[in-house]
Amino acid sequence: MEMNKFVTRTENLCEHVEKSLEEIKYWTWSELVVSLKQCQGLLPEVCSFGTLSKCLDCLVKRAASSCETSSCPSTSSPDSFGFRYSCDTRSTDGLKNNFFRDSWWFEDLVALDTYLIEMIVKSMVSRNFDNGNICRFLLFYQKSRFPSASADDKIKIIEMVVGMLYSLGAQSVSYKSLFGILRVSVKMDISQCCKTKLENMIGSRLDEATLDNLLIRSPIQRNHLYDVNLVLKFLKYFLGKGVCCVPLSRLKKVASLMDLYLLEVAPDPYLKPLKFLALINALPDYARDSCDEIYYALNLYFEVHSDLSEEQKMEVCFGLNYEKLSSEAFNHLSQNTKFPPKSTIHALFSQQCKLKGSPQGTSPAAFTDPQQRKSKGLLQDTIPATFTDSPFTSFEAPRKGMKDDCSDQQIVLYAKKLDSPDDSKKIKAHLQGMHWRAMELEKDCRNMQIQMEQMAKSRFPSHAKAKSIPKHCSYY
């Protein structure tokens, strides 16, 4: 209106506003909080005049300086902005006072909108405010606002809290609190970006997790008992840029955790074989010193999923390193009828190679190549023809339907070829067990064949013809 003090001899409206904004820094804490609450419904207009930024700036300065000026505040009212220094260091209330010094402003800011809280947190970060204290405030804000918030407001609160925690860094917040947020957000329709940030923060610190943390119920629309896909995402973020970038000690911790998790999810009747195999193969083989827990998890999985075909069982068994089985687990496997016979032969072969001094981790496929066997010092006639067939040349062989004839005569022949005097006794004992098992299976096969012929004769007497029974049935 072109009114200035030269015309009216008094300050005009703009000058009055500027002067009032300069006086904000002298406002008390309560006045600052009240002004922010009043500004929540007029954010665009207030921001254009700079009132909001000045209020936020003064508020953050007040909170930061109050935490630094006194090691033991004796009053709960920040309005005076003065704290007494009469604190006995030997007092048992020292820890309580320290906590109060850092968190006295938490409750005053709970009533503010998520947009204002986000601006306050960003201002605190720019002033190098303690990240741990900011994280505690964000968690306090979420916990305080949730009981009275609507469904939409809860989503806004979760997304704001997760976004701010992610910007501060995963190490700033307690790991238990992250899982608390996760369990709350599972039932909400939060954005995919928010889910990814939360999964990233949890997965990057997976070595700090416990089994109870990972046992998260699957979403209602899925049949799985536990959310296996979520755990696989955690493993993906844990490995990050690559396995080589993760220290071996952290890998072993996660491997031990995953072994326990496998034992928990194995009884789930809806867990698919390939999904179970993905859990096993998510970590490199060198992360485990022993594969006993994986074997017992597979044993439990096959017991519950008894309807799996031999081919499906073999696919899951590919995740098991037989060379890392203890003698107890190996003895159990050699007599375990839940496992496919081919896996038992794989185990016998791996144990024999291990006992003869082959390097750990050598694949059975390496011994099917004559040149590699010659370089390893193994004779051609040490391995029967059965073991040079498809089962050891590629993991894809069983899927292609290639057959392996392994009769009792071949097993005995293989047992006779063992040269090591001490170690061969154990292998021979296992092979004899396999021989007995093969004979029992052949006997059962003959009995079933006879029963089928008798049923055919009773139903179709004019067309029933006896079929010759083969001398040897292929089981492997």
XYZ file of C-alpha atoms in Angstrom:
476
model
C 0.000 0.000 0.000
C 3.117 2.171 -0.237
C 2.773 3.112 3.383
C 6.018 3.752 5.156
C 7.195 5.634 8.189
C 8.019 8.705 6.129
C 4.326 9.123 5.276
C 2.569 7.816 8.379
C 5.390 8.555 10.812
C 4.844 5.003 12.091
C 5.927 1.523 10.992
C 3.792 -0.037 8.283
C 2.295 -3.521 8.330
C 5.230 -5.281 6.643
C 7.653 -3.796 9.117
C 5.443 -4.913 11.988
C 5.445 -8.491 10.618
C 9.214 -8.543 10.184
C 9.689 -7.241 13.690
C 7.338 -9.909 15.084
C 9.251 -12.647 13.285
C 12.497 -11.408 14.775
C 10.962 -11.668 18.229
C 10.155 -15.399 17.778
C 13.564 -16.337 19.145
C 12.523 -14.859 22.486
C 9.361 -16.924 22.740
C 9.075 -19.570 25.421
C 8.992 -23.280 24.600
C 5.246 -23.481 25.216
C 4.606 -20.535 22.906
C 6.622 -22.192 20.145
C 4.734 -25.480 20.488
C 1.348 -23.721 20.549
C 2.229 -21.694 17.458
C 3.228 -24.856 15.588
C -0.047 -26.535 16.507
C -1.944 -23.500 15.188
C 0.090 -23.528 11.978
C -0.832 -27.137 11.105
C -4.001 -26.135 9.270
C -2.350 -23.227 7.445
C 0.903 -24.771 6.313
C 1.104 -23.312 2.762
C 0.291 -19.767 3.871
C 2.553 -19.889 6.907
C 5.464 -21.313 4.944
C 5.280 -18.476 2.432
C 5.889 -15.913 5.179
C 8.719 -17.924 6.747
C 6.927 -18.114 10.099
C 7.017 -21.900 10.209
C 10.704 -22.210 9.412
C 11.578 -19.667 12.085
C 9.449 -21.454 14.672
C 10.980 -24.812 13.809
C 14.479 -23.389 13.887
C 13.963 -21.892 17.330
C 12.324 -25.056 18.592
C 15.228 -27.265 17.505
C 17.781 -24.843 18.924
C 15.929 -24.838 22.234
C 15.822 -28.645 22.397
C 19.483 -29.018 21.448
C 20.798 -26.389 23.846
C 18.752 -27.723 26.753
C 20.436 -31.108 26.339
C 23.880 -29.508 26.435
C 23.573 -26.884 29.145
C 22.899 -29.257 32.012
C 23.889 -32.762 32.928
C 21.061 -33.023 35.447
C 17.958 -30.854 34.967
C 15.919 -30.408 38.095
C 12.738 -29.075 36.581
C 10.385 -30.511 34.015
C 9.381 -27.128 32.664
C 11.468 -26.044 29.689
C 9.745 -22.655 29.524
C 12.183 -21.102 31.936
C 14.962 -22.352 29.688
C 17.204 -22.433 32.699
C 18.406 -25.443 34.544
C 20.003 -25.717 37.914
C 23.330 -27.402 38.318
C 22.784 -28.826 41.796
C 23.047 -32.495 40.919
C 24.752 -35.020 43.105
C 26.759 -37.330 40.838
C 26.394 -40.126 43.332
C 22.611 -39.967 43.258
C 20.738 -43.059 42.113
C 18.572 -40.804 39.979
C 21.472 -39.925 37.719
C 20.468 -42.218 34.874
C 16.851 -41.137 35.110
C 17.917 -37.480 34.984
C 20.124 -38.099 31.964
C 17.260 -39.764 30.160
C 14.955 -36.888 31.062
C 17.522 -34.395 29.817
C 17.432 -35.990 26.356
C 13.719 -36.759 26.142
C 11.818 -34.053 28.005
C 10.555 -32.606 24.731
C 9.166 -35.888 23.343
C 5.677 -35.614 24.759
C 5.233 -31.967 23.777
C 5.713 -32.756 20.071
C 3.441 -35.809 19.896
C 0.413 -33.687 18.955
C 2.121 -32.317 15.831
C 1.325 -33.582 12.373
C 3.623 -36.020 10.535
C 4.598 -33.286 8.078
C 5.853 -31.055 10.883
C 7.633 -33.955 12.591
C 9.457 -34.706 9.355
C 10.581 -31.084 9.087
C 11.719 -31.058 12.730
C 13.737 -34.264 12.277
C 15.431 -32.935 9.149
C 16.315 -29.746 10.995
C 17.748 -31.785 13.867
C 19.864 -33.841 11.474
C 21.237 -30.675 9.863
C 22.329 -29.504 13.342
C 24.087 -32.813 14.083
C 21.543 -33.793 16.681
C 22.169 -37.191 18.298
C 20.752 -39.802 15.897
C 19.981 -42.213 18.701
C 17.854 -39.634 20.465
C 16.019 -38.834 17.231
C 15.258 -42.523 16.714
C 13.898 -42.828 20.230
C 11.652 -39.847 19.623
C 10.313 -41.287 16.356
C 9.473 -44.585 18.047
C 7.863 -42.713 20.942
C 5.836 -40.664 18.453
C 4.587 -43.789 16.677
C 3.662 -45.545 19.907
C 1.855 -42.501 21.297
C -0.113 -41.631 18.180
C -1.224 -45.127 17.148
C -4.003 -45.785 19.709
C -6.114 -42.815 18.618
C -5.098 -42.618 14.944
C -7.272 -43.731 12.047
C -6.203 -46.396 9.563
C -4.998 -43.817 7.038
C -3.173 -41.811 9.695
C -1.412 -44.971 10.899
C -0.084 -45.578 7.396
C 1.197 -41.990 7.214
C 2.879 -42.345 10.612
C 4.568 -45.639 9.691
C 5.799 -44.335 6.342
C 7.136 -41.150 7.927
C 8.889 -43.020 10.758
C 10.437 -45.601 8.426
C 11.576 -42.919 5.989
C 13.234 -40.870 8.723
C 14.885 -43.930 10.320
C 16.214 -44.984 6.916
C 17.761 -41.550 6.379
C 19.450 -41.750 9.792
C 20.973 -45.168 9.098
C 20.032 -48.673 10.217
C 22.607 -48.705 13.012
C 20.975 -45.784 14.819
C 17.852 -47.676 15.865
C 17.609 -50.813 17.962
C 17.121 -53.985 15.952
C 14.205 -55.110 18.101
C 12.361 -51.876 17.310
C 12.680 -52.497 13.578
C 10.943 -55.849 13.934
C 8.289 -54.170 16.065
C 7.567 -51.747 13.226
C 7.570 -54.630 10.752
C 5.005 -56.669 12.662
C 2.727 -53.632 12.893
C 3.096 -52.708 9.224
C 2.409 -56.240 7.941
C -1.320 -55.679 8.412
C -1.245 -52.276 6.684
C -1.243 -51.276 3.060
C 1.957 -49.256 3.193
C 3.790 -48.229 0.039
C 6.284 -50.545 -1.637
C 9.027 -47.969 -1.119
C 8.416 -48.039 2.624
C 8.467 -51.851 2.667
C 11.751 -51.929 0.775
C 13.407 -49.473 3.170
C 12.265 -51.438 6.211
C 13.365 -54.781 4.744
C 16.721 -53.253 3.820
C 17.351 -51.983 7.352
C 16.470 -55.360 8.855
C 18.294 -57.466 6.273
C 21.542 -55.504 6.507
C 21.762 -56.488 10.202
C 20.440 -60.033 9.903
C 23.309 -61.421 11.984
C 21.738 -59.663 15.000
C 18.377 -61.386 14.563
C 16.999 -64.276 16.586
C 14.800 -67.155 15.505
C 11.734 -65.528 17.071
C 12.347 -62.413 14.984
C 12.130 -64.393 11.735
C 9.022 -66.394 12.613
C 6.641 -63.913 11.018
C 3.223 -65.170 10.039
C 2.492 -65.334 6.351
C -0.108 -62.907 4.939
C -3.694 -64.086 5.145
C -4.022 -64.583 1.400
C -1.208 -67.157 1.409
C -1.292 -70.702 2.732
C 2.237 -70.755 4.124
C 2.581 -70.848 7.878
C 5.519 -68.414 7.900
C 6.519 -65.687 5.472
C 9.462 -67.416 3.769
C 9.598 -64.863 0.959
C 10.265 -62.112 3.476
C 13.203 -64.025 4.972
C 14.633 -64.544 1.494
C 14.475 -60.770 0.990
C 16.331 -60.271 4.284
C 19.064 -62.607 3.029
C 19.253 -60.682 -0.230
C 19.830 -57.379 1.568
C 22.248 -59.016 4.009
C 24.521 -60.128 1.186
C 24.222 -56.626 -0.257
C 26.830 -55.942 -2.908
C 28.189 -59.483 -2.795
C 29.158 -62.377 -0.563
C 32.805 -61.340 -0.684
C 31.931 -58.073 1.070
C 30.442 -59.802 4.136
C 32.846 -60.930 6.902
C 32.975 -64.678 7.437
C 32.017 -64.346 11.104
C 28.743 -62.622 10.160
C 28.057 -65.219 7.467
C 28.444 -68.048 9.971
C 26.080 -66.365 12.416
C 23.405 -66.041 9.745
C 24.043 -69.621 8.570
C 23.431 -70.921 12.103
C 20.276 -68.831 12.290
C 19.030 -70.137 8.951
C 19.633 -73.737 10.029
C 17.299 -73.162 12.974
C 14.802 -71.460 10.694
C 14.847 -74.411 8.285
C 13.970 -76.770 11.127
C 11.013 -74.540 12.025
C 9.545 -74.157 8.539
C 10.183 -77.743 7.367
C 6.887 -79.079 8.845
C 4.878 -76.532 6.848
C 2.780 -78.716 4.491
C 2.373 -75.850 2.000
C 6.078 -75.060 1.618
C 7.167 -75.877 -1.932
C 10.368 -77.883 -2.557
C 12.030 -75.160 -4.626
C 11.260 -72.556 -1.961
C 12.793 -74.797 0.701
C 15.841 -75.322 -1.522
C 16.137 -71.544 -2.008
C 16.448 -71.125 1.776
C 19.247 -73.702 1.852
C 21.175 -72.247 -1.084
C 20.747 -68.596 -0.098
C 24.145 -68.629 1.645
C 27.429 -69.958 0.219
C 28.601 -73.422 1.215
C 31.646 -72.158 3.120
C 29.400 -70.326 5.574
C 28.622 -73.689 7.222
C 31.150 -75.927 8.932
C 28.592 -78.715 9.231
C 25.473 -79.655 7.287
C 23.906 -81.822 9.971
C 21.156 -79.308 10.698
C 20.278 -79.108 7.009
C 20.092 -82.900 6.852
C 17.737 -83.092 9.840
C 15.620 -80.313 8.332
C 15.415 -82.274 5.068
C 14.507 -85.399 6.988
C 11.641 -83.550 8.676
C 10.578 -81.983 5.373
C 10.431 -85.373 3.618
C 8.500 -86.850 6.524
C 5.792 -84.199 6.221
C 5.857 -84.059 2.405
C 5.650 -87.790 1.837
C 3.850 -87.307 -1.479
C 6.917 -85.832 -3.203
C 8.305 -87.756 -6.145
C 11.853 -89.097 -6.209
C 12.794 -86.394 -8.697
C 11.472 -83.621 -6.449
C 13.307 -85.061 -3.467
C 16.546 -85.192 -5.437
C 16.163 -81.534 -6.384
C 15.954 -80.593 -2.703
C 18.860 -82.885 -1.811
C 21.127 -80.936 -4.148
C 21.372 -78.301 -1.412
C 23.045 -80.788 0.958
C 26.831 -81.098 1.044
C 27.399 -84.739 2.012
C 31.074 -84.171 2.801
C 30.072 -81.924 5.717
C 27.921 -84.543 7.408
C 29.052 -85.972 10.726
C 29.397 -89.721 11.150
C 26.162 -89.801 13.136
C 24.198 -87.979 10.440
C 25.819 -90.103 7.721
C 24.885 -93.341 9.501
C 21.329 -92.075 9.845
C 21.178 -91.180 6.149
C 22.459 -94.596 5.042
C 19.431 -96.226 6.678
C 16.902 -93.457 6.038
C 14.156 -94.615 3.694
C 12.686 -91.124 3.437
C 15.585 -90.015 1.246
C 15.785 -91.113 -2.397
C 18.271 -93.968 -3.016
C 20.325 -91.796 -5.355
C 21.036 -89.330 -2.554
C 22.322 -92.189 -0.402
C 24.734 -93.223 -3.143
C 25.824 -89.608 -3.497
C 26.558 -89.566 0.223
C 28.502 -92.842 0.086
C 30.561 -91.619 -2.817
C 31.291 -88.260 -1.166
C 32.294 -89.899 2.110
C 34.585 -92.368 0.303
C 36.286 -89.505 -1.540
C 36.599 -87.607 1.719
C 38.157 -90.591 3.494
C 40.630 -91.117 0.660
C 41.865 -87.547 1.040
C 40.110 -85.729 -1.787
C 39.948 -81.935 -1.356
C 36.859 -80.745 0.485
C 34.220 -79.355 -1.778
C 35.251 -81.513 -4.780
C 32.158 -82.230 -6.752
C 31.344 -85.862 -7.631
C 31.122 -84.698 -11.228
C 34.862 -84.069 -11.167
C 35.492 -87.789 -10.815
C 33.538 -88.734 -13.927
C 36.209 -87.162 -16.123
C 39.088 -89.650 -16.688
C 41.679 -86.881 -16.910
C 40.549 -85.342 -13.629
C 40.493 -88.758 -11.948
C 44.005 -89.371 -13.201
C 45.177 -86.007 -11.839
C 43.561 -86.823 -8.491
C 45.300 -90.195 -8.333
C 42.137 -92.270 -8.651
C 42.105 -95.393 -10.796
C 39.541 -95.943 -13.467
C 38.489 -99.347 -12.155
C 37.990 -97.965 -8.640
C 34.662 -96.515 -9.730
C 32.007 -98.796 -11.192
C 30.174 -97.928 -14.355
C 27.134 -96.903 -12.379
C 28.931 -93.911 -10.836
C 30.163 -92.639 -14.199
C 26.616 -92.227 -15.427
C 24.358 -89.222 -15.297
C 23.781 -88.709 -11.533
C 27.214 -87.163 -11.048
C 27.723 -85.427 -14.356
C 25.175 -82.710 -13.763
C 22.458 -81.715 -11.357
C 20.100 -81.603 -14.303
C 20.472 -85.296 -15.097
C 17.655 -86.585 -12.881
C 15.299 -84.050 -14.412
C 15.981 -85.428 -17.892
C 14.932 -88.896 -16.814
C 18.282 -90.634 -17.342
C 18.374 -94.073 -15.744
C 21.086 -95.616 -13.596
C 21.292 -99.423 -13.258
C 22.740 -100.223 -9.902
C 22.291 -103.871 -8.995
C 23.441 -105.708 -5.939
C 26.288 -107.217 -7.939
C 27.648 -103.768 -8.789
C 27.443 -102.626 -5.160
C 29.406 -105.679 -4.000
C 31.911 -105.108 -6.791
C 32.381 -101.533 -5.685
C 32.922 -102.660 -2.108
C 35.656 -105.052 -3.231
C 37.517 -102.266 -5.032
C 38.203 -100.249 -1.869
C 41.888 -100.170 -1.039
C 42.132 -98.227 2.228
C 42.386 -100.896 4.984
C 40.970 -98.825 7.852
C 38.493 -96.539 6.158
C 37.127 -99.155 3.764
C 35.589 -101.120 6.643
C 33.133 -98.301 7.332
C 32.301 -97.921 3.662
C 31.852 -101.663 3.230
C 29.467 -101.759 6.160
C 27.353 -99.028 4.565
C 27.489 -100.758 1.190
C 26.365 -104.010 2.758
C 23.439 -102.116 4.220
C 22.646 -100.811 0.758
C 22.940 -104.342 -0.605
C 20.433 -105.592 1.942
C 18.124 -102.705 1.167
C 18.310 -103.440 -2.557
C 17.419 -107.085 -1.973
C 14.445 -106.066 0.174
C 13.240 -103.663 -2.494
C 13.590 -106.333 -5.172
C 11.628 -108.770 -3.025
C 8.849 -106.234 -2.544
C 8.819 -105.590 -6.267
C 8.365 -109.282 -7.014
C 5.535 -109.580 -4.475
C 3.751 -106.593 -5.987
C 4.168 -108.061 -9.461
C 2.655 -111.383 -8.352
C -0.279 -109.615 -6.708
C -0.938 -107.590 -9.842
C -0.910 -110.752 -11.994
C -3.333 -112.484 -9.643
C -5.677 -109.507 -9.739
C -5.495 -109.463 -13.528
C -6.331 -113.172 -13.717
C -9.323 -112.787 -11.420
C -10.715 -109.858 -13.406
C -9.800 -110.918 -16.958
C -9.230 -114.685 -16.909
C -9.268 -115.023 -20.710
C -6.679 -112.310 -21.330
C -4.433 -112.766 -18.299
C -0.891 -113.606 -19.209
C 1.958 -114.147 -16.878
C 4.777 -111.718 -17.326
C 8.356 -112.631 -16.669
C 9.997 -110.942 -13.730
C 13.347 -109.334 -14.494
C 16.307 -110.662 -12.621
C 17.371 -107.234 -11.504
C 15.195 -104.162 -10.940
C 16.669 -100.722 -11.317
C 16.176 -98.687 -8.146
C 18.837 -96.078 -8.499
